[in-house]
Coordinates of C-alpha atoms in Angstrom, one line a residue:
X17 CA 0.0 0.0 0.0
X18 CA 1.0 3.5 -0.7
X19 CA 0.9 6.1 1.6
X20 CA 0.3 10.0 1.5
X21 CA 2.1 10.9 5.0
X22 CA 5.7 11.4 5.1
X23 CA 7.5 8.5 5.9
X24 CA 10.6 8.4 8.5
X25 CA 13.4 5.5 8.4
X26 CA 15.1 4.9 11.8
X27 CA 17.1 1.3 12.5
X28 CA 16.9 1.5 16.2
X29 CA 15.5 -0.2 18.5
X30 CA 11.8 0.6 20.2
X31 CA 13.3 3.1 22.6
X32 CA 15.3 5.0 20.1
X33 CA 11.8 5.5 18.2
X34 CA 10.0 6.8 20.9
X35 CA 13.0 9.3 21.7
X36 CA 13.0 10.5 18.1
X37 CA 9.2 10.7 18.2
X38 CA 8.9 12.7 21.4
X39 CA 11.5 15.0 20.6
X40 CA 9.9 15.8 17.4
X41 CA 6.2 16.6 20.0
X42 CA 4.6 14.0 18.3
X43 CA 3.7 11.7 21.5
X44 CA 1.4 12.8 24.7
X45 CA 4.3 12.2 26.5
X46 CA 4.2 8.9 27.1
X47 CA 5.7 6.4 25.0
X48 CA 4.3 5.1 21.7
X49 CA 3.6 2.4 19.9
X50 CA 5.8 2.8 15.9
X51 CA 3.5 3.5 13.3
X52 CA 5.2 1.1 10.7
X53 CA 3.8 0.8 7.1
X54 CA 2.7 -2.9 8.5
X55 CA 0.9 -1.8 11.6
X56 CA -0.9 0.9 9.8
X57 CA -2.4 -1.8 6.9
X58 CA -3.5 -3.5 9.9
X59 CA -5.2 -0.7 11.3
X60 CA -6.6 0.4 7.9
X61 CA -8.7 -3.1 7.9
X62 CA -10.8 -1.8 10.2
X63 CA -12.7 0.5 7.9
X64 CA -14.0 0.3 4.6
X65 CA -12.8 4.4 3.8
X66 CA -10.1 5.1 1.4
X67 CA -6.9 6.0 3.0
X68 CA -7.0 9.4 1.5
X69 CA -10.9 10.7 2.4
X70 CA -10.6 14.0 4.0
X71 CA -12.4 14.4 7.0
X72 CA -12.2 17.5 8.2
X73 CA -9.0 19.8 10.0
X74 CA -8.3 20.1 12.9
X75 CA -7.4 23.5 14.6
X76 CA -5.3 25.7 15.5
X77 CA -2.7 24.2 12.9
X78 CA -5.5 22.7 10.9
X79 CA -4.0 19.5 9.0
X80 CA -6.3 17.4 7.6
X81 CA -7.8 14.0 9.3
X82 CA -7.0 11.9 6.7
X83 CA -8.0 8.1 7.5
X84 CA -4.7 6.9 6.8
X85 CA -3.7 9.9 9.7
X86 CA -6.3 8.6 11.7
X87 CA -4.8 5.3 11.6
X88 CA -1.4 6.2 12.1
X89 CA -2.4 7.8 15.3
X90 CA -4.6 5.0 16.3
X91 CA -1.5 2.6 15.9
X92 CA 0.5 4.6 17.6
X93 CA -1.8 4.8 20.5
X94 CA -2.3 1.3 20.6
X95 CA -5.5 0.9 18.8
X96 CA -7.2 -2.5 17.9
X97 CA -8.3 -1.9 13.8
X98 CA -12.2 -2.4 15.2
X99 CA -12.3 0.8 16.7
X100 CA -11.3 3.0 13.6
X101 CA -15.2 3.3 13.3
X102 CA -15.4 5.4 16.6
X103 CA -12.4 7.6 15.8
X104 CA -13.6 8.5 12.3
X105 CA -17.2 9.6 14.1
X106 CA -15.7 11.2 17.0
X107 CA -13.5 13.3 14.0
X108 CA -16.1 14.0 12.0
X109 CA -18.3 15.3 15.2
X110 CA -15.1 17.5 16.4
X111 CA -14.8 18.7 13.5
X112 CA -18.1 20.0 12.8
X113 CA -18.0 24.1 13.0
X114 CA -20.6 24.0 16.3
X115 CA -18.1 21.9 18.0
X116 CA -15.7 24.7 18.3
X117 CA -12.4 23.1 18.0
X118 CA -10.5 26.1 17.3
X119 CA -11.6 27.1 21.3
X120 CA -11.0 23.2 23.0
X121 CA -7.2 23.0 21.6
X122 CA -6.2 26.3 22.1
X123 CA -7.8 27.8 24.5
X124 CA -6.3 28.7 28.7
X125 CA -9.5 26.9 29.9
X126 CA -8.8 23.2 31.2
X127 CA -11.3 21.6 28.7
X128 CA -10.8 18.1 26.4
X129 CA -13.1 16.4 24.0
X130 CA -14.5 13.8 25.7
X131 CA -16.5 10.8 23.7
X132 CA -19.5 9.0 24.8
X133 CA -20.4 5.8 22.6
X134 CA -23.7 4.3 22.3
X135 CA -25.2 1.4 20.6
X136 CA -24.0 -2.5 19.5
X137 CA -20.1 -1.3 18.6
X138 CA -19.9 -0.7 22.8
X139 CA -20.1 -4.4 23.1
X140 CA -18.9 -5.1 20.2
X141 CA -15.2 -3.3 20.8
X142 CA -15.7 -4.0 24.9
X143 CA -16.1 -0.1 26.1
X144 CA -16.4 0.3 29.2
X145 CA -19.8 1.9 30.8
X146 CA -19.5 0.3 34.2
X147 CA -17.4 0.7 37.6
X148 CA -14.7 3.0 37.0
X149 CA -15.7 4.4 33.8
X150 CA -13.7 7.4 33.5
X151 CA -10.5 5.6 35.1
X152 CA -8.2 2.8 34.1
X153 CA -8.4 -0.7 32.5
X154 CA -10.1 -1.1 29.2
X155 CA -8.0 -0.8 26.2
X156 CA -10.7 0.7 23.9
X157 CA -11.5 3.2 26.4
X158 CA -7.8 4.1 27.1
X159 CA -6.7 4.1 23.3
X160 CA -9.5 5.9 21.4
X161 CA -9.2 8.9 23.8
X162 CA -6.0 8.7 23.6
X163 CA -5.9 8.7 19.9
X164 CA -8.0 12.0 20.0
X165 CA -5.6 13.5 22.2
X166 CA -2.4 12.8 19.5
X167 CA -4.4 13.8 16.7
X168 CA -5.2 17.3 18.3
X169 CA -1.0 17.1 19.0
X170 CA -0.1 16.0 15.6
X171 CA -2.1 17.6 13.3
X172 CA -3.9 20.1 15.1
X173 CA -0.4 21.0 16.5
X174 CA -1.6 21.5 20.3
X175 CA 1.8 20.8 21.9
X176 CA 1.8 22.8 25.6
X177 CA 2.6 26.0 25.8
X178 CA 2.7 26.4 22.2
X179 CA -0.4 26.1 20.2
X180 CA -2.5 24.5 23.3
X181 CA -2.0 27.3 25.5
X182 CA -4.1 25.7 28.7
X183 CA -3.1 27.2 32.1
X184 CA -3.5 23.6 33.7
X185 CA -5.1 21.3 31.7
X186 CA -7.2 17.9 33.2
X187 CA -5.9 14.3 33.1
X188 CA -9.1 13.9 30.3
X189 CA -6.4 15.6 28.1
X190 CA -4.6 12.0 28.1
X191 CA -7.6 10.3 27.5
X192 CA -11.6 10.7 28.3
X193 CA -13.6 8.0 26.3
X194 CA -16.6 6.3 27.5
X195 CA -19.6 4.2 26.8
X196 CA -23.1 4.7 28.1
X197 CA -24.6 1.9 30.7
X198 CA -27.6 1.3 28.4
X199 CA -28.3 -1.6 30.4
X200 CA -29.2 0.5 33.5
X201 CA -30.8 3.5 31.6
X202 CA -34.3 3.9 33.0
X203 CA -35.0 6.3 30.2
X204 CA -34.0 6.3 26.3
X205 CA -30.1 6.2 25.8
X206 CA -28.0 9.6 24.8
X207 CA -28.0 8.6 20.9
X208 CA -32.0 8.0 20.6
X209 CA -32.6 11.6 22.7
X210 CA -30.1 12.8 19.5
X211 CA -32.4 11.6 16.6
X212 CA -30.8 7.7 16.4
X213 CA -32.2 4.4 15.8
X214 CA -31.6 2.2 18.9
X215 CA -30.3 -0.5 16.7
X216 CA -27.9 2.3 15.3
X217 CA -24.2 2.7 16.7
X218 CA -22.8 7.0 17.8
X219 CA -20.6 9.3 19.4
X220 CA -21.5 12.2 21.1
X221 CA -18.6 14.4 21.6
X222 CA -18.3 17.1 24.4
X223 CA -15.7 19.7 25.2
X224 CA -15.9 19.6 28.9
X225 CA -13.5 20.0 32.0
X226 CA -12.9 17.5 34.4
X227 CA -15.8 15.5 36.2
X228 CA -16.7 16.4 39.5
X229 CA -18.4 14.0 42.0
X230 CA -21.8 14.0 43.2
X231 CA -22.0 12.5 46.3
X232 CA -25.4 11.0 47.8
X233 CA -25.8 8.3 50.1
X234 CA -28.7 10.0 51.7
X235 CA -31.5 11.0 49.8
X236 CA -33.9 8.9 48.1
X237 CA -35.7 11.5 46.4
X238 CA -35.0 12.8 43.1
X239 CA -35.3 16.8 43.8
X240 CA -33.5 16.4 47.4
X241 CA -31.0 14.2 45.3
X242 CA -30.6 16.7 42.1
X243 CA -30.8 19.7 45.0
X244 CA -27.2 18.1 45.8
X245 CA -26.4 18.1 42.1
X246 CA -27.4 21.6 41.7
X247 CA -25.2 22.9 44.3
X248 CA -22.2 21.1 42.8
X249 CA -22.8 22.5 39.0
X250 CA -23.5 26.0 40.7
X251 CA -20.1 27.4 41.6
X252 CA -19.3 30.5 40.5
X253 CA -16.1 29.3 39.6
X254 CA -17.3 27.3 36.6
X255 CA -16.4 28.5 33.1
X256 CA -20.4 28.0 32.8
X257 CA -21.1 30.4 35.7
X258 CA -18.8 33.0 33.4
X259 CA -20.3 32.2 29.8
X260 CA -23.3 30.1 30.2
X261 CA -23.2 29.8 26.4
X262 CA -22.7 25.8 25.8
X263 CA -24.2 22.8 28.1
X264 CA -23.8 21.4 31.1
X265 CA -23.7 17.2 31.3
X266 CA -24.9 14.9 34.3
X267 CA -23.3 11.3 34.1
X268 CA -26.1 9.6 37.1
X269 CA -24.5 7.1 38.2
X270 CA -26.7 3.9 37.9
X271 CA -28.3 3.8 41.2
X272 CA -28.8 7.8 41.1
X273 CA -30.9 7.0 38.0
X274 CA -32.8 4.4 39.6
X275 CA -33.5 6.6 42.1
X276 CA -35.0 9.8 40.7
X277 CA -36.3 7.2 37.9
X278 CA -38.6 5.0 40.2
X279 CA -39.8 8.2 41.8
X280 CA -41.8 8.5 38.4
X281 CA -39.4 11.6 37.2
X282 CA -38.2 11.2 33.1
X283 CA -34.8 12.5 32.0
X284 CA -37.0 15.8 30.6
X285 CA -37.6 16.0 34.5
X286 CA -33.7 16.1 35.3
X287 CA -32.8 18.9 33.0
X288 CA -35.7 21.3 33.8
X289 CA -34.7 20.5 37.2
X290 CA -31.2 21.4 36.8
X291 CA -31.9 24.6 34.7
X292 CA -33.9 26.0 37.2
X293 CA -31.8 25.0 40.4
X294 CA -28.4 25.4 39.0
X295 CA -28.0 28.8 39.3
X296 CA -25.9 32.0 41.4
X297 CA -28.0 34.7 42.1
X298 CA -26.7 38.2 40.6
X299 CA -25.5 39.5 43.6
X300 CA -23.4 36.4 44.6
X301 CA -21.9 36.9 40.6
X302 CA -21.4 40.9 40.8
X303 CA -19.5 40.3 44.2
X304 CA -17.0 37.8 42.5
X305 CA -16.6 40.6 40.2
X306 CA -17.4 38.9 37.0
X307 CA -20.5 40.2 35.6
X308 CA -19.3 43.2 33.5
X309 CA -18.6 41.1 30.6
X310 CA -20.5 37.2 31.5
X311 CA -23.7 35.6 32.7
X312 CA -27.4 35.5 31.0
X313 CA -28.3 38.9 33.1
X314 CA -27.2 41.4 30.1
X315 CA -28.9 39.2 27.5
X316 CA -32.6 39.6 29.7
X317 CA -31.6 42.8 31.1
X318 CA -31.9 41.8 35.0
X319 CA -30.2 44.0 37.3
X320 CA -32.2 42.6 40.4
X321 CA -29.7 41.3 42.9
X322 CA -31.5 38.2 43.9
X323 CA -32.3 37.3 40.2
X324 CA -30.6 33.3 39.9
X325 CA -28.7 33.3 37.0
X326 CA -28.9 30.0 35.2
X327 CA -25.6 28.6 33.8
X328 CA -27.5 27.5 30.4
X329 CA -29.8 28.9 27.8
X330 CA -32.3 26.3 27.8
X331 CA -33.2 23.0 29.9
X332 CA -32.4 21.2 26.7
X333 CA -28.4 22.5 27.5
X334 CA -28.7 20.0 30.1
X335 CA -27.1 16.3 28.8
X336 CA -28.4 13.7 30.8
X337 CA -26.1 10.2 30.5
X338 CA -26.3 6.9 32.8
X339 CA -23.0 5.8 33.3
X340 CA -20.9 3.9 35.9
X341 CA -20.9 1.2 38.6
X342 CA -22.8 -0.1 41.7
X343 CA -22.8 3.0 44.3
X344 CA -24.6 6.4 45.2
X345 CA -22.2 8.8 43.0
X346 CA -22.3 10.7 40.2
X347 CA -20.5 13.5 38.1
X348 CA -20.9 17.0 37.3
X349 CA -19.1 18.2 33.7
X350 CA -19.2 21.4 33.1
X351 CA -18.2 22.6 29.2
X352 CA -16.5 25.0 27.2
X353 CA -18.0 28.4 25.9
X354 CA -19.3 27.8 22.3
X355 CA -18.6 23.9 22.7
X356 CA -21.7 22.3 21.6
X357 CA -22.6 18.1 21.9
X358 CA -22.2 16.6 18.3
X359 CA -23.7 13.3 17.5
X360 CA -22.5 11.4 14.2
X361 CA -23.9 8.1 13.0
X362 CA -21.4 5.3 12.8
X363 CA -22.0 3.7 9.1
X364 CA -18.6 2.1 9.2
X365 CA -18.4 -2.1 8.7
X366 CA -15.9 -3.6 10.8

């Protein structure tokens, strides 16, 4: 097979390669598995595209997510070839101008694009979507979101402190894939609420900082339970608190859901819930001294102190996803300005 990308001869050993890669900022830091012409074919196998179909760029550099480039930084990652499927979806939905990409690899803000799949592929490529579903110990998890991360590296050129300019960053900037717990979803999973076919496989892709717990052992109610939600989205630390112009997203942990679920409450429930409750009132905002320029109160022209701000546009801003293990815990993901969920259909045989 011939390929488009530039191809690099070095007759060293595995160590050697990684050292010429990661000097050249072309690894996440850690090391790499060598994209050789062989491993690449491999990975190739796993999708019926041509090599060459363009699938969009990727900013600030903007190179062009070519298959073969996804492939190269699949392999590298350490990829199985049955999950180029999810990384051409997650592409094409990062890609999409809504998404703002541009924002999530440059940006000071600590935000990453993190996937969630849904549908057969989940089982199919053994994602995760149960205990410890943001952590360790699933290859398809760990590689796919790590793949994103080197393509934002290698062709959207985000190396630190160059192109991605973040003041911190999150550990989701390594990796953040996961899979939705369908199985314990009282209500319709994340890619039917987006338009799908049940039967169908997606991504949903979100530019979103790190999760924060929601801890519950108490309450068996769903507004006393989502009251302790509430209070953890509402700081007015949150970048939502300053722009409250993309979405917020709730991953309930399984017994959460069966909680507020049983209580005859639907998912519609959660997010008008969650728009109303959390909120900062005005005055809390103008005494952290950041309402000159943010926050929904210049748009409707409030200037009553005890007015509670919301921290999105609509209850609809508000992405509901079951996810997780046994135990009373969830997480709180708060997004990135502009950022918007994209959901792409995956059409791809394996």
């Amino acid at each position: 097979m011939t390929f488009d990308s530039e191809t690099i001869s070095i007759d060293d050993d595995f160590e050697d390669v990684n050292d010429y890669l990661y000097r050249r900022e072309m690894t996440d830091g850690l090391p790499v598995v060598p994209p050789t012409a062989e491993r690449v074919e491999r990975m190739l196998e796993g999708t019926s595209r041509e090599p060459d179909e363009e699938l969009g760029t990727i900013p600030p550099k903007y190179g062009v997510a070519t298959v073969e480039k996804i492939a190269i930084n699949a392999v590298m990652a350490g990829c199985e070839p049955a999950y180029m499927p999810v990384l051409i979806a997650a592409v094409e939905a990062m890609t999409e101008e809504e998404f703002n990409l541009y924002g999530v690899n440059a940006t000071t803000h600590p935000v990453a694009p993190m996937l969630v799949v849904n549908g057969p592929i989940v089982e199919e490529i053994n994602l995760n979507y149960g205990y410890n579903v943001f952590g360790q110990g699933y290859r398809a998890n760990a590689t796919i979101g790590r793949t994103v991360r080197l393509l934002l590296v290698n062709l959207g050129g985000g190396t630190p402190g160059d192109m991605d300019r973040a003041t911190h960053g999150h550990p989701g900037k390594y990796s953040f894939c996961i899979a939705e717990n369908e199985k314990k979803n009282p209500w319709d999973p994340l890619h039917v609420q987006r338009g799908f076919d049940e039967d169908e496989s997606a991504v949903t892709v979100m530019g979103v900082e790190a999760p924060h717990e929601i801890n519950d052992h108490v309450n068996e109610k769903p507004a006393e339970l989502l009251t302790i939600a509430a209070d953890v989205f509402a700081t007015v630390g949150n970048n939502n608190s300053h722009h409250t112009h993309g979405e917020i997203c709730i991953v309930l942990g399984p017994e959460h859901a069966d909680t507020i679920a049983r209580n005859d409450w639907s998912r519609e429930d959660v997010q008008w819930f969650l728009y109303d409750n959390a909120r900062n009132e005005l005055e809390t905002l103008r005494t952290a001294g950041i309402t000159d320029n943010y926050t929904w109160h210049h748009r409707f022209e409030v200037e009553n102190d005890d007015a509670r701000i919301p921290l999105v546009e609509t209850p609809e801003d508000v992405t509901v996803v079951v996810a997780g293990g046994a135990g009373k815990h969830s997480m709180a993901l708060h997004s990135f300005g502009e950022t918007r969920s994209v959901t792409v259909d995956i059409d791809e045989e394996v």
